[in-house]
Amino acid sequence: MSSEQEGESIRCLVAKVGLDGHDRGAHVISRAFRDAGFEVIYSGLHKSPDDIVQAAVQEDVDVLGISILSGAHNTLVPKIIDGLEEYDAADDTLVLVGGVIPEEDREGLKEEGVAAIFGPGTSIEETIEFVRENAPER
């Protein structure tokens, strides 16, 4: 038995979408989430929005953390959220975006359904705290 007395652990998919080949941040957050007691699945590099939706739905994740540095967030993130909606999974999936997202793009992403955006320099503790407070109840 694990020491998760407070119930199920939070299931997270950390996903790299598109052609962005830099995944150090995704590895750092995956490890930190694991250390915090979350169940973590890492997508690997170069995933399409559909790959990520399929993984999120099949793994029944509570949290989808999308790591994107390529600048294509305004195209790729809405495609992922639309895909989650097609599977009726959007309402019970907390969608987070990590990466370099210009200030002027943040509001649009939040309107699309992104719960929070974590830029460079965000503390890991802050991200973990946000997930603990906002992950959907099972």
mmCIF file of C-alpha atoms in Angstrom:
data_model
loop_
_atom_site.group_PDB
_atom_site.id
_atom_site.type_symbol
_atom_site.label_atom_id
_atom_site.label_comp_id
_atom_site.label_asym_id
_atom_site.label_seq_id
_atom_site.Cartn_x
_atom_site.Cartn_y
_atom_site.Cartn_z
ATOM 1 C CA MET A 1 0.000 0.000 0.000
ATOM 2 C CA SER A 2 1.160 3.494 -0.741
ATOM 3 C CA SER A 3 1.061 6.255 1.817
ATOM 4 C CA GLU A 4 -1.791 8.002 -0.032
ATOM 5 C CA GLN A 5 -4.254 7.939 2.863
ATOM 6 C CA GLU A 6 -6.087 11.013 1.617
ATOM 7 C CA GLY A 7 -7.422 9.083 -1.343
ATOM 8 C CA GLU A 8 -6.449 8.651 -4.944
ATOM 9 C CA SER A 9 -3.321 10.378 -6.099
ATOM 10 C CA ILE A 10 -3.693 13.051 -8.755
ATOM 11 C CA ARG A 11 -3.052 11.693 -12.277
ATOM 12 C CA CYS A 12 -1.111 14.077 -14.515
ATOM 13 C CA LEU A 13 -0.103 13.951 -18.154
ATOM 14 C CA VAL A 14 2.877 16.178 -18.932
ATOM 15 C CA ALA A 15 2.798 16.717 -22.680
ATOM 16 C CA LYS A 16 5.081 18.228 -25.297
ATOM 17 C CA VAL A 17 3.103 19.328 -28.314
ATOM 18 C CA GLY A 18 4.341 20.179 -31.789
ATOM 19 C CA LEU A 19 7.864 20.439 -33.101
ATOM 20 C CA ASP A 20 9.404 21.944 -29.989
ATOM 21 C CA GLY A 21 12.430 19.759 -29.171
ATOM 22 C CA HIS A 22 13.324 21.214 -25.778
ATOM 23 C CA ASP A 23 12.011 19.054 -22.944
ATOM 24 C CA ARG A 24 14.163 19.826 -19.928
ATOM 25 C CA GLY A 25 11.350 21.785 -18.258
ATOM 26 C CA ALA A 26 8.883 18.959 -18.898
ATOM 27 C CA HIS A 27 11.269 16.498 -17.228
ATOM 28 C CA VAL A 28 11.818 18.812 -14.260
ATOM 29 C CA ILE A 29 8.075 19.260 -13.685
ATOM 30 C CA SER A 30 7.395 15.536 -14.186
ATOM 31 C CA ARG A 31 9.943 14.663 -11.507
ATOM 32 C CA ALA A 32 8.658 17.346 -9.139
ATOM 33 C CA PHE A 33 5.055 16.168 -9.589
ATOM 34 C CA ARG A 34 6.135 12.578 -8.867
ATOM 35 C CA ASP A 35 8.008 13.710 -5.766
ATOM 36 C CA ALA A 36 4.825 15.512 -4.665
ATOM 37 C CA GLY A 37 2.960 12.198 -4.832
ATOM 38 C CA PHE A 38 1.215 12.720 -8.169
ATOM 39 C CA GLU A 39 0.983 9.936 -10.744
ATOM 40 C CA VAL A 40 2.784 11.249 -13.818
ATOM 41 C CA ILE A 41 2.724 10.173 -17.441
ATOM 42 C CA TYR A 42 5.134 11.930 -19.809
ATOM 43 C CA SER A 43 4.136 12.083 -23.477
ATOM 44 C CA GLY A 44 7.613 12.272 -24.987
ATOM 45 C CA LEU A 45 8.519 14.794 -27.672
ATOM 46 C CA HIS A 46 6.807 15.872 -30.887
ATOM 47 C CA LYS A 47 3.224 14.851 -30.099
ATOM 48 C CA SER A 48 0.271 16.086 -32.139
ATOM 49 C CA PRO A 49 -2.715 17.651 -30.372
ATOM 50 C CA ASP A 50 -4.660 14.475 -31.160
ATOM 51 C CA ASP A 51 -1.939 12.243 -29.626
ATOM 52 C CA ILE A 52 -2.182 14.271 -26.433
ATOM 53 C CA VAL A 53 -5.988 14.180 -26.329
ATOM 54 C CA GLN A 54 -5.957 10.399 -26.860
ATOM 55 C CA ALA A 55 -3.410 9.909 -24.069
ATOM 56 C CA ALA A 56 -5.299 12.193 -21.657
ATOM 57 C CA VAL A 57 -8.591 10.393 -22.302
ATOM 58 C CA GLN A 58 -7.181 6.852 -22.251
ATOM 59 C CA GLU A 59 -5.174 7.477 -19.085
ATOM 60 C CA ASP A 60 -8.141 9.275 -17.460
ATOM 61 C CA VAL A 61 -5.928 12.076 -16.177
ATOM 62 C CA ASP A 62 -7.008 14.789 -13.764
ATOM 63 C CA VAL A 63 -4.407 17.260 -14.950
ATOM 64 C CA LEU A 64 -2.946 17.941 -18.392
ATOM 65 C CA GLY A 65 0.215 20.020 -18.320
ATOM 66 C CA ILE A 66 1.145 21.207 -21.805
ATOM 67 C CA SER A 67 4.737 22.326 -22.208
ATOM 68 C CA ILE A 68 5.213 24.510 -25.262
ATOM 69 C CA LEU A 69 8.076 26.772 -26.251
ATOM 70 C CA SER A 70 7.686 26.805 -30.031
ATOM 71 C CA GLY A 71 5.403 29.846 -30.210
ATOM 72 C CA ALA A 72 2.548 27.802 -31.712
ATOM 73 C CA HIS A 73 0.482 27.821 -28.498
ATOM 74 C CA ASN A 74 -2.404 29.821 -30.020
ATOM 75 C CA THR A 75 -2.917 27.066 -32.603
ATOM 76 C CA LEU A 76 -2.004 23.891 -30.729
ATOM 77 C CA VAL A 77 -3.535 24.470 -27.287
ATOM 78 C CA PRO A 78 -7.077 25.219 -28.596
ATOM 79 C CA LYS A 79 -6.876 22.043 -30.718
ATOM 80 C CA ILE A 80 -6.121 20.014 -27.580
ATOM 81 C CA ILE A 81 -8.961 21.628 -25.640
ATOM 82 C CA ASP A 82 -11.381 21.077 -28.553
ATOM 83 C CA GLY A 83 -10.331 17.424 -28.593
ATOM 84 C CA LEU A 84 -10.965 17.073 -24.860
ATOM 85 C CA GLU A 85 -14.404 18.620 -25.372
ATOM 86 C CA GLU A 86 -15.197 16.078 -28.117
ATOM 87 C CA TYR A 87 -14.592 13.310 -25.562
ATOM 88 C CA ASP A 88 -16.500 15.147 -22.815
ATOM 89 C CA ALA A 89 -13.244 15.274 -20.885
ATOM 90 C CA ALA A 90 -12.681 19.039 -20.795
ATOM 91 C CA ASP A 91 -14.734 19.710 -17.655
ATOM 92 C CA ASP A 92 -12.896 17.184 -15.522
ATOM 93 C CA THR A 93 -9.392 17.878 -16.805
ATOM 94 C CA LEU A 94 -7.375 20.748 -15.332
ATOM 95 C CA VAL A 95 -5.396 22.144 -18.290
ATOM 96 C CA LEU A 96 -2.148 23.946 -17.508
ATOM 97 C CA VAL A 97 0.329 25.477 -19.921
ATOM 98 C CA GLY A 98 4.009 25.911 -19.188
ATOM 99 C CA GLY A 99 6.472 27.756 -21.344
ATOM 100 C CA VAL A 100 7.167 31.130 -22.868
ATOM 101 C CA ILE A 101 3.703 32.562 -23.497
ATOM 102 C CA PRO A 102 3.567 36.285 -24.302
ATOM 103 C CA GLU A 103 1.383 38.324 -21.963
ATOM 104 C CA GLU A 104 -0.932 39.314 -24.829
ATOM 105 C CA ASP A 105 -1.736 35.655 -25.616
ATOM 106 C CA ARG A 106 -2.559 34.570 -22.067
ATOM 107 C CA GLU A 107 -6.118 35.887 -21.853
ATOM 108 C CA GLY A 108 -7.127 34.132 -25.080
ATOM 109 C CA LEU A 109 -5.737 30.810 -23.851
ATOM 110 C CA LYS A 110 -7.607 31.173 -20.565
ATOM 111 C CA GLU A 111 -10.814 31.909 -22.479
ATOM 112 C CA GLU A 112 -10.201 28.673 -24.412
ATOM 113 C CA GLY A 113 -10.126 26.742 -21.132
ATOM 114 C CA VAL A 114 -6.558 26.871 -19.813
ATOM 115 C CA ALA A 115 -6.711 27.069 -16.008
ATOM 116 C CA ALA A 116 -3.247 28.558 -15.506
ATOM 117 C CA ILE A 117 -0.105 29.496 -17.399
ATOM 118 C CA PHE A 118 3.282 29.042 -15.782
ATOM 119 C CA GLY A 119 6.150 30.919 -17.392
ATOM 120 C CA PRO A 120 9.889 30.579 -16.906
ATOM 121 C CA GLY A 121 10.908 31.192 -13.323
ATOM 122 C CA THR A 122 7.635 29.986 -11.791
ATOM 123 C CA SER A 123 8.466 28.091 -8.623
ATOM 124 C CA ILE A 124 7.775 24.357 -8.710
ATOM 125 C CA GLU A 125 6.058 24.696 -5.308
ATOM 126 C CA GLU A 126 3.613 27.232 -6.744
ATOM 127 C CA THR A 127 2.724 24.850 -9.587
ATOM 128 C CA ILE A 128 2.254 21.872 -7.227
ATOM 129 C CA GLU A 129 0.122 23.984 -4.889
ATOM 130 C CA PHE A 130 -2.059 25.101 -7.812
ATOM 131 C CA VAL A 131 -2.600 21.491 -8.898
ATOM 132 C CA ARG A 132 -3.453 20.354 -5.360
ATOM 133 C CA GLU A 133 -5.986 23.161 -4.964
ATOM 134 C CA ASN A 134 -7.555 22.909 -8.408
ATOM 135 C CA ALA A 135 -7.381 19.283 -9.602
ATOM 136 C CA PRO A 136 -10.900 17.968 -10.213
ATOM 137 C CA GLU A 137 -12.415 15.823 -7.477
ATOM 138 C CA ARG A 138 -12.731 12.178 -8.520
#
